[in-house]
Coordinates of C-alpha atoms in Angstrom, one line a residue:
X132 CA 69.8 84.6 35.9
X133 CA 71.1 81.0 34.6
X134 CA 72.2 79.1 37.7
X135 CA 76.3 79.5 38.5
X136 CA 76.5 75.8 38.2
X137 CA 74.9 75.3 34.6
X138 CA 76.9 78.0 33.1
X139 CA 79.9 75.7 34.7
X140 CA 78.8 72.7 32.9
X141 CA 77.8 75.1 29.9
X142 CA 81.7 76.3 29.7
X143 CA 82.8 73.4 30.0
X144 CA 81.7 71.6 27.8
X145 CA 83.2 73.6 25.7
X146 CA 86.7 73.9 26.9
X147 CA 89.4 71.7 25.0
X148 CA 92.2 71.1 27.5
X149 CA 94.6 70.7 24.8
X150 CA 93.6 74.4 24.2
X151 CA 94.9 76.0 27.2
X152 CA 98.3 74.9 26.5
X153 CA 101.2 74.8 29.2
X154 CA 99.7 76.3 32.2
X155 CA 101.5 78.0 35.1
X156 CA 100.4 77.6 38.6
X157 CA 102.0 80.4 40.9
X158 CA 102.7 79.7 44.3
X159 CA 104.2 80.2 47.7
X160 CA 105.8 83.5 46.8
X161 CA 107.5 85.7 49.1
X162 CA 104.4 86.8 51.6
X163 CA 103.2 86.0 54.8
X164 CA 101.0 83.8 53.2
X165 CA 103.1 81.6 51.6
X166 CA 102.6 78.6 53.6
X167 CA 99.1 78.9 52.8
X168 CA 99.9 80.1 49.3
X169 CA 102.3 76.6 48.6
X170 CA 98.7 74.5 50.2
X171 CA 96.2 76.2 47.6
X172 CA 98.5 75.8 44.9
X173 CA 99.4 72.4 45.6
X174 CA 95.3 71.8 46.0
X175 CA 95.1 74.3 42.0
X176 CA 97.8 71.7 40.5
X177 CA 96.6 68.4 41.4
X178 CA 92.9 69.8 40.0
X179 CA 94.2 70.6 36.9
X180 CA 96.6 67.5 36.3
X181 CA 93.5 65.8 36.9
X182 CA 91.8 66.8 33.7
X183 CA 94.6 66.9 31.8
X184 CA 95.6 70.2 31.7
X185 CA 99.9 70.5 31.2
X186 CA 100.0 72.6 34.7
X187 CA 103.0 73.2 36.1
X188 CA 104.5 74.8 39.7
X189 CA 105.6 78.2 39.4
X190 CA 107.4 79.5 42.7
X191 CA 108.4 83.1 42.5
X192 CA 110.3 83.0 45.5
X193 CA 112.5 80.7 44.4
X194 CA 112.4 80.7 40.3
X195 CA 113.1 84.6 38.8
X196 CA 111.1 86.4 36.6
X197 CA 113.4 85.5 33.7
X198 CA 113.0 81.8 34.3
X199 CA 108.6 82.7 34.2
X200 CA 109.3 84.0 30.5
X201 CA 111.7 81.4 29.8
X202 CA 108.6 78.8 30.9
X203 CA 106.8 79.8 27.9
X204 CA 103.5 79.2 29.6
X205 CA 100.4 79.9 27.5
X206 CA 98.5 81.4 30.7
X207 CA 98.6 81.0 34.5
X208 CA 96.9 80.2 37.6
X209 CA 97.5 82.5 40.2
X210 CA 97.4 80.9 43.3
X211 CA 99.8 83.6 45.4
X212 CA 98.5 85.1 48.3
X213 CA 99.2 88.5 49.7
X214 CA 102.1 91.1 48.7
X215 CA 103.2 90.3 45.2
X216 CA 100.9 88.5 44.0
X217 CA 97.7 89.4 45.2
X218 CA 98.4 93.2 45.2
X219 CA 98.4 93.8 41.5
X220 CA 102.2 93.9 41.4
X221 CA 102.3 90.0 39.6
X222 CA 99.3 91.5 37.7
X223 CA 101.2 93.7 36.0
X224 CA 103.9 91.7 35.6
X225 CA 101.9 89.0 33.4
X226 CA 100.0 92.0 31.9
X227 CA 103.7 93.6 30.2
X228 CA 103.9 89.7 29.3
X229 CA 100.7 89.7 27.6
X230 CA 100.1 86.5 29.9
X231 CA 96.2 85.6 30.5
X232 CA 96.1 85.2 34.4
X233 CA 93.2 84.4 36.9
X234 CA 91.3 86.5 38.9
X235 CA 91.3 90.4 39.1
X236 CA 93.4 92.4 37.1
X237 CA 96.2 95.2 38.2
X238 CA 94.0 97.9 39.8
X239 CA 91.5 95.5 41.3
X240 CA 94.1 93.8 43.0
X241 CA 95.9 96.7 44.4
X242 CA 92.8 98.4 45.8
X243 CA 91.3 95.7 47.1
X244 CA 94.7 94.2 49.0
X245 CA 94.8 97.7 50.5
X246 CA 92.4 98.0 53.3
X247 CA 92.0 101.6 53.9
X248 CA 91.6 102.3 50.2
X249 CA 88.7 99.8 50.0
X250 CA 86.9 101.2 53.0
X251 CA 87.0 104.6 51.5
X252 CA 86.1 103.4 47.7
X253 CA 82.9 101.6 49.4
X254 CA 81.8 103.9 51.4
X255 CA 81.6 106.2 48.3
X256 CA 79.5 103.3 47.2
X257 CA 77.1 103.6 50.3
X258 CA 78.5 100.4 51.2
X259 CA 78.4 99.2 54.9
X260 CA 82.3 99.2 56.2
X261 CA 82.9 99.4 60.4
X262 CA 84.2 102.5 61.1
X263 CA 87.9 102.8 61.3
X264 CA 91.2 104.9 62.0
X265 CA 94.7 104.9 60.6
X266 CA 97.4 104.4 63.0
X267 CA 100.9 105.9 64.0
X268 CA 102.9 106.0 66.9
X269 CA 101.5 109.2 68.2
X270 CA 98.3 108.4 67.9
X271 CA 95.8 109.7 70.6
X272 CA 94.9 106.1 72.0
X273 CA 92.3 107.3 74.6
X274 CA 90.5 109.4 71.2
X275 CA 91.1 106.2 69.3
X276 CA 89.1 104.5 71.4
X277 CA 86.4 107.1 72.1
X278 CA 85.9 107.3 68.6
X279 CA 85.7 104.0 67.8
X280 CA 84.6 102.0 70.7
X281 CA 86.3 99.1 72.8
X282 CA 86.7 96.4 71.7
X283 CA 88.7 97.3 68.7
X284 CA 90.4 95.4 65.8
X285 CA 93.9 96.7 64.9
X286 CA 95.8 95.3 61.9
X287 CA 98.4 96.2 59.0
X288 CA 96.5 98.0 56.1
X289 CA 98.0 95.3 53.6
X290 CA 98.2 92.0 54.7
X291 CA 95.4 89.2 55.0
X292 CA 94.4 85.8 57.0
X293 CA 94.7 87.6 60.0
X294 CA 98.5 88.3 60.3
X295 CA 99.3 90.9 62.7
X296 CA 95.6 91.7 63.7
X297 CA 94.9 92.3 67.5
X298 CA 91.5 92.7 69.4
X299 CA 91.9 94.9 72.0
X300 CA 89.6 95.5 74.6
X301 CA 91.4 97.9 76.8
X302 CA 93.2 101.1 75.5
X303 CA 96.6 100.1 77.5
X304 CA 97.3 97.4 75.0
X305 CA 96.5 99.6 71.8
X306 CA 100.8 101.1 71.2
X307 CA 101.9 97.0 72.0
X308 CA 98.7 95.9 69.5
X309 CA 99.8 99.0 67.0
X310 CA 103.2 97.7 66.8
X311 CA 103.0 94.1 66.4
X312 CA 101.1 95.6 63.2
X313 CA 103.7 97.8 62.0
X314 CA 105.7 95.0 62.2
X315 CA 104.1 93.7 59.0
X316 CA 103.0 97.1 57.3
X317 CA 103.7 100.8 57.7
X318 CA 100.3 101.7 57.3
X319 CA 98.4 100.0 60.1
X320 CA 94.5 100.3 60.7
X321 CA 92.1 100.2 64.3
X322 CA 88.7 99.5 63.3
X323 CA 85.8 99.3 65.1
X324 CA 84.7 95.5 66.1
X325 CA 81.3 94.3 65.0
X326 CA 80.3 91.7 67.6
X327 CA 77.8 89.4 66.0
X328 CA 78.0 86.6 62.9
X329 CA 81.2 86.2 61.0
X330 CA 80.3 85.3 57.2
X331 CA 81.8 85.2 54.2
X332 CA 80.7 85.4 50.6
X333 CA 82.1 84.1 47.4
X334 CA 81.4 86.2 44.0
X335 CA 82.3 84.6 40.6
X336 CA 82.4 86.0 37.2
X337 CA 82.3 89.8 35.8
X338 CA 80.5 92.9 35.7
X339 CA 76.9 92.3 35.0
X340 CA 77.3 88.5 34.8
X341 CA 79.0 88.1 38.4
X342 CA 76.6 86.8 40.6
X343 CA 77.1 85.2 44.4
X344 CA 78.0 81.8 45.8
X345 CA 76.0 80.3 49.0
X346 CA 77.0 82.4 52.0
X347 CA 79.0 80.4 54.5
X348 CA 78.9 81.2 58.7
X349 CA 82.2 81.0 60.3
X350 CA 81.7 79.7 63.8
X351 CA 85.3 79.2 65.5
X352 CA 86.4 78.2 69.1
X353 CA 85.9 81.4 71.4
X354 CA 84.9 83.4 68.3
X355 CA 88.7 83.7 67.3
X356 CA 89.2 83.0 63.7
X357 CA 93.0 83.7 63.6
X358 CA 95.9 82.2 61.5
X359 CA 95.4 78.9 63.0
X360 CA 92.3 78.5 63.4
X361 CA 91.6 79.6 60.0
X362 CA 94.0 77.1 58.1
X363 CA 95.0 74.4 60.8
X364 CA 92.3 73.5 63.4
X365 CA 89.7 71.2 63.0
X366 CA 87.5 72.7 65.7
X367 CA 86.3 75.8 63.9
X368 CA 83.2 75.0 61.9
X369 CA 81.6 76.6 58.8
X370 CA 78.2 75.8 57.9
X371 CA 76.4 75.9 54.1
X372 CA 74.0 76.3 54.2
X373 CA 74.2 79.1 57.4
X374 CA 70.8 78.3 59.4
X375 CA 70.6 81.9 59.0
X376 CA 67.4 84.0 57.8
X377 CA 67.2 83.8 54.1
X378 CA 66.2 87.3 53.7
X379 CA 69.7 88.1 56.1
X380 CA 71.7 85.8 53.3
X381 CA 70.5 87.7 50.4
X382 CA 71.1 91.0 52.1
X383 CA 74.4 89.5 52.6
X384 CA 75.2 88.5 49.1
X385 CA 73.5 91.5 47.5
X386 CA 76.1 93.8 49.8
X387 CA 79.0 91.0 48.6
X388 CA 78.1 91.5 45.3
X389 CA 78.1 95.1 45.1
X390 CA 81.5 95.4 46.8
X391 CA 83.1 93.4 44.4
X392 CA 81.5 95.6 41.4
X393 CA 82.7 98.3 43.2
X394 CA 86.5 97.5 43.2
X395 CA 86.3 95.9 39.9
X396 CA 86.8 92.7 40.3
X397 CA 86.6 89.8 38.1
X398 CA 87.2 85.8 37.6
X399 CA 86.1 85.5 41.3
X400 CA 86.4 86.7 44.8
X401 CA 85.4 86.4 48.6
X402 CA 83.5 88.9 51.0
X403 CA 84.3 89.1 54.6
X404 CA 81.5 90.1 56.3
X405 CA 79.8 90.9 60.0
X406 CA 76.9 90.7 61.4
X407 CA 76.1 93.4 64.0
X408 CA 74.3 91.2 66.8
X409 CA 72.4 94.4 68.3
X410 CA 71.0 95.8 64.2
X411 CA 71.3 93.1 62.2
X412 CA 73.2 94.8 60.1
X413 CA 75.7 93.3 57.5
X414 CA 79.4 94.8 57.0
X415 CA 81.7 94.5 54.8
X416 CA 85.1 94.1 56.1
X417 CA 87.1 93.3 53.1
X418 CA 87.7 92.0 49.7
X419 CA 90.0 88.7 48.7
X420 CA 90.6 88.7 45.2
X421 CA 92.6 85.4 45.4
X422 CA 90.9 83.1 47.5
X423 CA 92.7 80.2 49.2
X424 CA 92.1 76.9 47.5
X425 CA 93.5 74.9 50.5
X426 CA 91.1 71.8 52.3
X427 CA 90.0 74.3 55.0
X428 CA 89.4 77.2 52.4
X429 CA 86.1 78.3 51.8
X430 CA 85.4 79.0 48.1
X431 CA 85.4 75.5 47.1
X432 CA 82.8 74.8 49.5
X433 CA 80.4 77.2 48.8
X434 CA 81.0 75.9 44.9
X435 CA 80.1 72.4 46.6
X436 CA 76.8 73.8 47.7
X437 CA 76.4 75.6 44.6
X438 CA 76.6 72.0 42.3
X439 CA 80.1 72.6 41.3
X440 CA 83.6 70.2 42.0
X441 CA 86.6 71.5 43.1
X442 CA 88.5 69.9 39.6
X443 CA 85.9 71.5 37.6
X444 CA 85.9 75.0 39.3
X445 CA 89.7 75.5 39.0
X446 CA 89.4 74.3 35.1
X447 CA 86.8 77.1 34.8
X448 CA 88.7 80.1 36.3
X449 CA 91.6 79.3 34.2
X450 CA 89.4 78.9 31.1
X451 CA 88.3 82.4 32.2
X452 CA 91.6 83.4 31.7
X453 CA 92.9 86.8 30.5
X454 CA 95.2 89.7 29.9
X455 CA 93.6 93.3 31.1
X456 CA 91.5 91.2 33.0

């Protein structure tokens, strides 16, 4: 298969700006993510405005639906994060539209936002997923725990960058850990905690074309990549190339890759994975189908390592563009 990076150049090359027309960037929105979301989109816009493209912000929070049709925008950026906008609800939205949009289209989106509904479409897939649980407030803890194993991740089914999740290593703390989660989502999920290598995966493109970015290994202080340590320190580091066996880093982007066939997915994407320290094992944890785009976020550097730009990999999802995408 051609190299990611010279199909970039390849595209293009053959891309008029003037084509694309007034573009739409969508951020902030009305998630938990929207800090994040306003950083990526802020990162999206000045990319774009850099080669020319008419981009403009597009805050659904604060600007109606109304005012998005009244924007006349030839096609849009999404650069939300989370509930309505990364779920397949601002999918289907630009779909009644008949607005080309980034990234995934409606049921992509919703599946993939949804953890429990991704661990049961890949494991239909003979795809490597921890084992997990769903939660309620009468759950059996002490079974929870026998089933699973201490210690044990618990987090809401829909949210992402690691709002509400716990790691609990006594089954005392699971109800307090449970409801910080339910906080967030009714549906919350315990999942059994792979103790080894945290990595993560970029995939770009469709169907039989996608192909994977250079993994990236996720090492952060006291092997806690939460919230801040995600977006906001400077002491967690990530390293592309990994150091990792190459073998491991195909296996890894082979299981990436088929995960994101599996949901559907299209435009581009990014695979959370573990490493089970004890097997060697890769799995999958979940699916982002709109990646952060921030100075900490990690698709842009694996592009880097790949031979591509930041400028010239936002001008190439939005060239890629489309309505039932």
């Amino acid at each position: 298969m051609t190299p990611w990076s010279e199909l970039v150049q390849k595209d293009l090359a053959q891309v008029n700006v003037a084509s694309l027309g007034k573009v739409g960037v969508l951020l902030g929105g009305k998630s938990g993510e929207r800090e994040i979301s306003l950083m990526s989109g802020k990162g999206v816009l000045e990319a774009l405005l850099s080669k020319g493209v008419k981009a403009h912000a597009f805050d659904p929070a604060e600007q109606s639906i109304s005012d998005l049709a009244k924007q006349q925008f030839d096609r849009v950026f999404i650069a939300l994060h989370g509930r309505y906008g990364e779920d397949g609800t601002m999918q289907g939205l630009l779909e009644q539209m008949k607005l080309p949009y980034t990234g995934s289209g409606v049921l992509a989106s919703a599946l993939a936002i949804d953890k429990q509904a991704t661990k049961r479409l890949w494991s239909s897939f003979n795809l490597a997923t921890p084992k997990f649980a769903m939660l309620n407030a009468n759950s059996d803890w002490n079974q929870i725990a026998k089933d699973l194993g201490l210690p044990i991740i618990v987090k809401p089914a829909r949210e992402g960058s690691s709002l509400g999740l716990s790691k609990v290593t006594n089954v005392a703390d699971l109800p307090k850990a449970y409801e910080m989660a339910a906080k967030l989502d009714r549906d919350v999920m315990a999942e059994q905690c792979i103790i080894g290598e945290e990595l993560t995966c970029p995939i770009v493109g469709d169907g039989v074309n996608a192909q994977p970015l250079p993994v990236i290994r996720i090492v952060a202080p006291d092997s806690n990549y939460d919230y801040h340590n995600k977006y906001f320190s400077d002491d967690t580091r990530y390293l592309c190339p990994t150091g990792l066996d190459v073998s491991l880093e195909k296996k890894v982007q082979d299981l990436a890759l088929s995960a994101y066939r599996a949901l559907g997915c299209k435009g581009w994407g990014r695979a959370d994975v573990m490493i089970d320290n004890q097997t060697g094992q890769p799995y999958l944890l979940e699916m982002n189908t709109a990646p952060g785009m921030t100075g900490h976020s990690l698709v842009p550097m694996a592009a880097r390592a790949a031979g591509v730009e930041y400028a010239d990999l936002v001008l190439w999802l939005l060239s890629k563009a489309g309505v039932n995408s």
